[in-house]
mmCIF file of C-alpha atoms in Angstrom:
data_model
loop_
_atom_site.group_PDB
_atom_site.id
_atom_site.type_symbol
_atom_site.label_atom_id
_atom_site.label_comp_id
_atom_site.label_asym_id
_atom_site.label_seq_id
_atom_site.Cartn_x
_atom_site.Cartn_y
_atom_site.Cartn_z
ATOM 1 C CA UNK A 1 53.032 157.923 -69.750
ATOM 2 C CA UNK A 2 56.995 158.076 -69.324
ATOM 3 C CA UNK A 3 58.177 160.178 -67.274
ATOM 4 C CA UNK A 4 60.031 163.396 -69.430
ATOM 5 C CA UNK A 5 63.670 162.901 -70.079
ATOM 6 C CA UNK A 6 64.506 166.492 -69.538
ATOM 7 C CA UNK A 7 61.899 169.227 -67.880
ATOM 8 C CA UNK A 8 62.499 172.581 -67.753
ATOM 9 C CA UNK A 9 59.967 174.911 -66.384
ATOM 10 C CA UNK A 10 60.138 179.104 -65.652
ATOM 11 C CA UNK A 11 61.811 179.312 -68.661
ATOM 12 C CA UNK A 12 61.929 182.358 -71.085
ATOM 13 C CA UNK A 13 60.936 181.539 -74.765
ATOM 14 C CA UNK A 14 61.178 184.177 -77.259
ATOM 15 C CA UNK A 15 61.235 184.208 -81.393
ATOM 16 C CA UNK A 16 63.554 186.835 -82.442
ATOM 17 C CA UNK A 17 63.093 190.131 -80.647
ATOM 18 C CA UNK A 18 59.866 188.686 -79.609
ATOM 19 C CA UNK A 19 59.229 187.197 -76.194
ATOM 20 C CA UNK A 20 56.723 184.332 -76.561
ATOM 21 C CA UNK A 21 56.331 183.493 -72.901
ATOM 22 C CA UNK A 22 58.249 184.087 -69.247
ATOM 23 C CA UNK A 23 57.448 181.356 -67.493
ATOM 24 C CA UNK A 24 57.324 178.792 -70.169
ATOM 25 C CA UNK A 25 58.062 174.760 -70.112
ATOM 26 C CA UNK A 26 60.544 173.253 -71.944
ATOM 27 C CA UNK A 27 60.008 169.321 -71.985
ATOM 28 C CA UNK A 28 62.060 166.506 -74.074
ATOM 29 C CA UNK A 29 59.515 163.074 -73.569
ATOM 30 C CA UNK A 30 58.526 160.836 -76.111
ATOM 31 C CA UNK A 31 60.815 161.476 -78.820
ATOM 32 C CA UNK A 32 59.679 165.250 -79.068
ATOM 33 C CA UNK A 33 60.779 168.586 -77.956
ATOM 34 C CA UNK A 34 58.566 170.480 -76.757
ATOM 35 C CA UNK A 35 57.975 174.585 -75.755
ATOM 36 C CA UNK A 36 54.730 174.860 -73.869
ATOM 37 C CA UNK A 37 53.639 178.228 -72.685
ATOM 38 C CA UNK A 38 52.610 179.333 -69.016
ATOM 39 C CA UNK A 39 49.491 177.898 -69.227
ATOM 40 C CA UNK A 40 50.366 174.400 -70.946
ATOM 41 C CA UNK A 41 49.742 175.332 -74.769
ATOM 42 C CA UNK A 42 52.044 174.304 -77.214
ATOM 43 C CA UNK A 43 54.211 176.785 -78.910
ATOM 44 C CA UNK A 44 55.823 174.583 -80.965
ATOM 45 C CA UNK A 45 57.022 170.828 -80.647
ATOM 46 C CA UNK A 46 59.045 168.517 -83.273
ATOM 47 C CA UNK A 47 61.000 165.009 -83.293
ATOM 48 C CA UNK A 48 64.293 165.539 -81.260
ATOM 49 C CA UNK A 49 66.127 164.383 -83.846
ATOM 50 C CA UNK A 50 64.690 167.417 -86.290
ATOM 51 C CA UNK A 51 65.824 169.473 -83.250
ATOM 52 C CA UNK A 52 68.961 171.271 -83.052
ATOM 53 C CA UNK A 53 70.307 173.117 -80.000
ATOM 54 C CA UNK A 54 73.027 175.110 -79.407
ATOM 55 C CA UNK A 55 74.707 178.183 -77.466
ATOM 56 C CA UNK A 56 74.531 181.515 -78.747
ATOM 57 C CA UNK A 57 78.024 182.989 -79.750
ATOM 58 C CA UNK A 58 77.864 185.585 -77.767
ATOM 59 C CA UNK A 59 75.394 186.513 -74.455
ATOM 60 C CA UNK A 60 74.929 184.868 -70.891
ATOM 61 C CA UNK A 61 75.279 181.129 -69.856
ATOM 62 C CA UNK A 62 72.197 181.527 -69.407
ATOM 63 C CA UNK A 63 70.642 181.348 -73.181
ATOM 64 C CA UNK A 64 70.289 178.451 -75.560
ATOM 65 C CA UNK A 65 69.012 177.893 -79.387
ATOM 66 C CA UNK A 66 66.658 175.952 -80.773
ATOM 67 C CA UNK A 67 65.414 175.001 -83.875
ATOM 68 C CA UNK A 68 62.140 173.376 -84.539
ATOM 69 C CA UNK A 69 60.326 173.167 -88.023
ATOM 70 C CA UNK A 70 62.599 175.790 -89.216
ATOM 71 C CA UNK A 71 62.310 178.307 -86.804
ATOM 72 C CA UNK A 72 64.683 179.430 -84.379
ATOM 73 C CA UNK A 73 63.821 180.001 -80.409
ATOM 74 C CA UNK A 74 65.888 181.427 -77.546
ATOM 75 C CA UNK A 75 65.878 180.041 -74.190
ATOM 76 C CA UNK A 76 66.644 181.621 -71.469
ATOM 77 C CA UNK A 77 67.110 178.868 -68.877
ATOM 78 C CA UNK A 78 69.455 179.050 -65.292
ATOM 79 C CA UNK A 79 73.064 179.877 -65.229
ATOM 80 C CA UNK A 80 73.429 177.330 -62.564
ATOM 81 C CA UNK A 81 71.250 174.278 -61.655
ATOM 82 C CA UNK A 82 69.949 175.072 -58.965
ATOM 83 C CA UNK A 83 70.456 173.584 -55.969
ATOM 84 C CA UNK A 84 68.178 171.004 -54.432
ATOM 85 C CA UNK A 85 64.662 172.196 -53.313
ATOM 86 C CA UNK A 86 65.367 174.874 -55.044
ATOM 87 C CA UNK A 87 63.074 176.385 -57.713
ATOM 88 C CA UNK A 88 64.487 177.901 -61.357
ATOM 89 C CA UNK A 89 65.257 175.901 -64.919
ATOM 90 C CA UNK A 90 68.238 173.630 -64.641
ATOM 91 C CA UNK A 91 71.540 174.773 -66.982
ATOM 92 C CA UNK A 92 71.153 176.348 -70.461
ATOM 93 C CA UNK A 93 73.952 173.398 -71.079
ATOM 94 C CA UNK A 94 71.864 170.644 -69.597
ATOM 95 C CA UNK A 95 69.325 170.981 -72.404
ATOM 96 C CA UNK A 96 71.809 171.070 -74.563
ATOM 97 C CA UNK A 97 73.097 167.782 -73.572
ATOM 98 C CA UNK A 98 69.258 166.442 -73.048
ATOM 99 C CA UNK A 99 68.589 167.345 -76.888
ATOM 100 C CA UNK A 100 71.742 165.909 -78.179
ATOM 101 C CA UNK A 101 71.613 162.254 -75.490
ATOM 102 C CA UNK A 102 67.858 162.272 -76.921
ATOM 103 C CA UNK A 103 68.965 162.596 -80.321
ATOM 104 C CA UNK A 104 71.362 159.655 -80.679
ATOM 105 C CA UNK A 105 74.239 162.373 -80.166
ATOM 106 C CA UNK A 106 77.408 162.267 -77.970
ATOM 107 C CA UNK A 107 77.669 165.605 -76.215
#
C-alpha cells in the first residue's frame, strides 16, 4: 500500500452542531478522502475529486470544510504545523492544499 498523501491525526470532526469524534484521522491515499474515527472506523470517505474543501468565513485558522457525498464536515485541525517531533494535526490550510494537489487543482 502507498503511503497517504496527506495524514492528519487528533483531529476534531463534527457534522453541524454535532461533534463526531476528538481525536479523529483525516487521511487523503488512494484517490479518497477519508474521516476515520478514534478507533479507525470510517465516518465517511469519497473520491477526492467529489471532495471539496474550504475555510469557513468566519472562526479560527484552525477549522476547515468538507464535503463528502453531500454532507458537510468541520475540521478542526492545528493553527500551526507543528514543529518537528512534535505531536498535533498539521495546518487547517495544508489539507486544504492536500485536497485540492490531490484533486488535479492548483492551490
Amino acid at each position: 500500500m502507498a503511503e497517504p498523501e496527506f495524514r492528519a491525526t487528533g483531529v476534531r470532526i463534527g457534522r453541524r452542531l454535532r461533534s463526531l469524534t476528538r481525536a479523529g484521522t483525516v487521511r487523503i491515499s488512494g484517490g479518497r478522502v477519508e474521516l476515520l474515527t478514534s478507533y479507525g472506523s470510517e465516518i465517511d470517505s469519497a473520491p477526492v475529486q467529489a471532495v471539496r474543501a474550504s475555510r469557513p468565513w468566519f472562526g479560527p485558522q484552525d477549522r476547515a470544510l468538507a464535503d463528502l457525498n453531500g454532507t458537510r464536515y468541520l475540521l478542526t485541525l492545528g493553527e500551526r504545523d507543528p514543529a518537528p517531533g512534535e505531536p498535533g494535526p498539521p495546518a487547517a490550510r495544508r489539507f486544504i492544499e492536500a485536497v485540492r494537489r490531490a484533486a488535479g487543482q492548483h492551490a
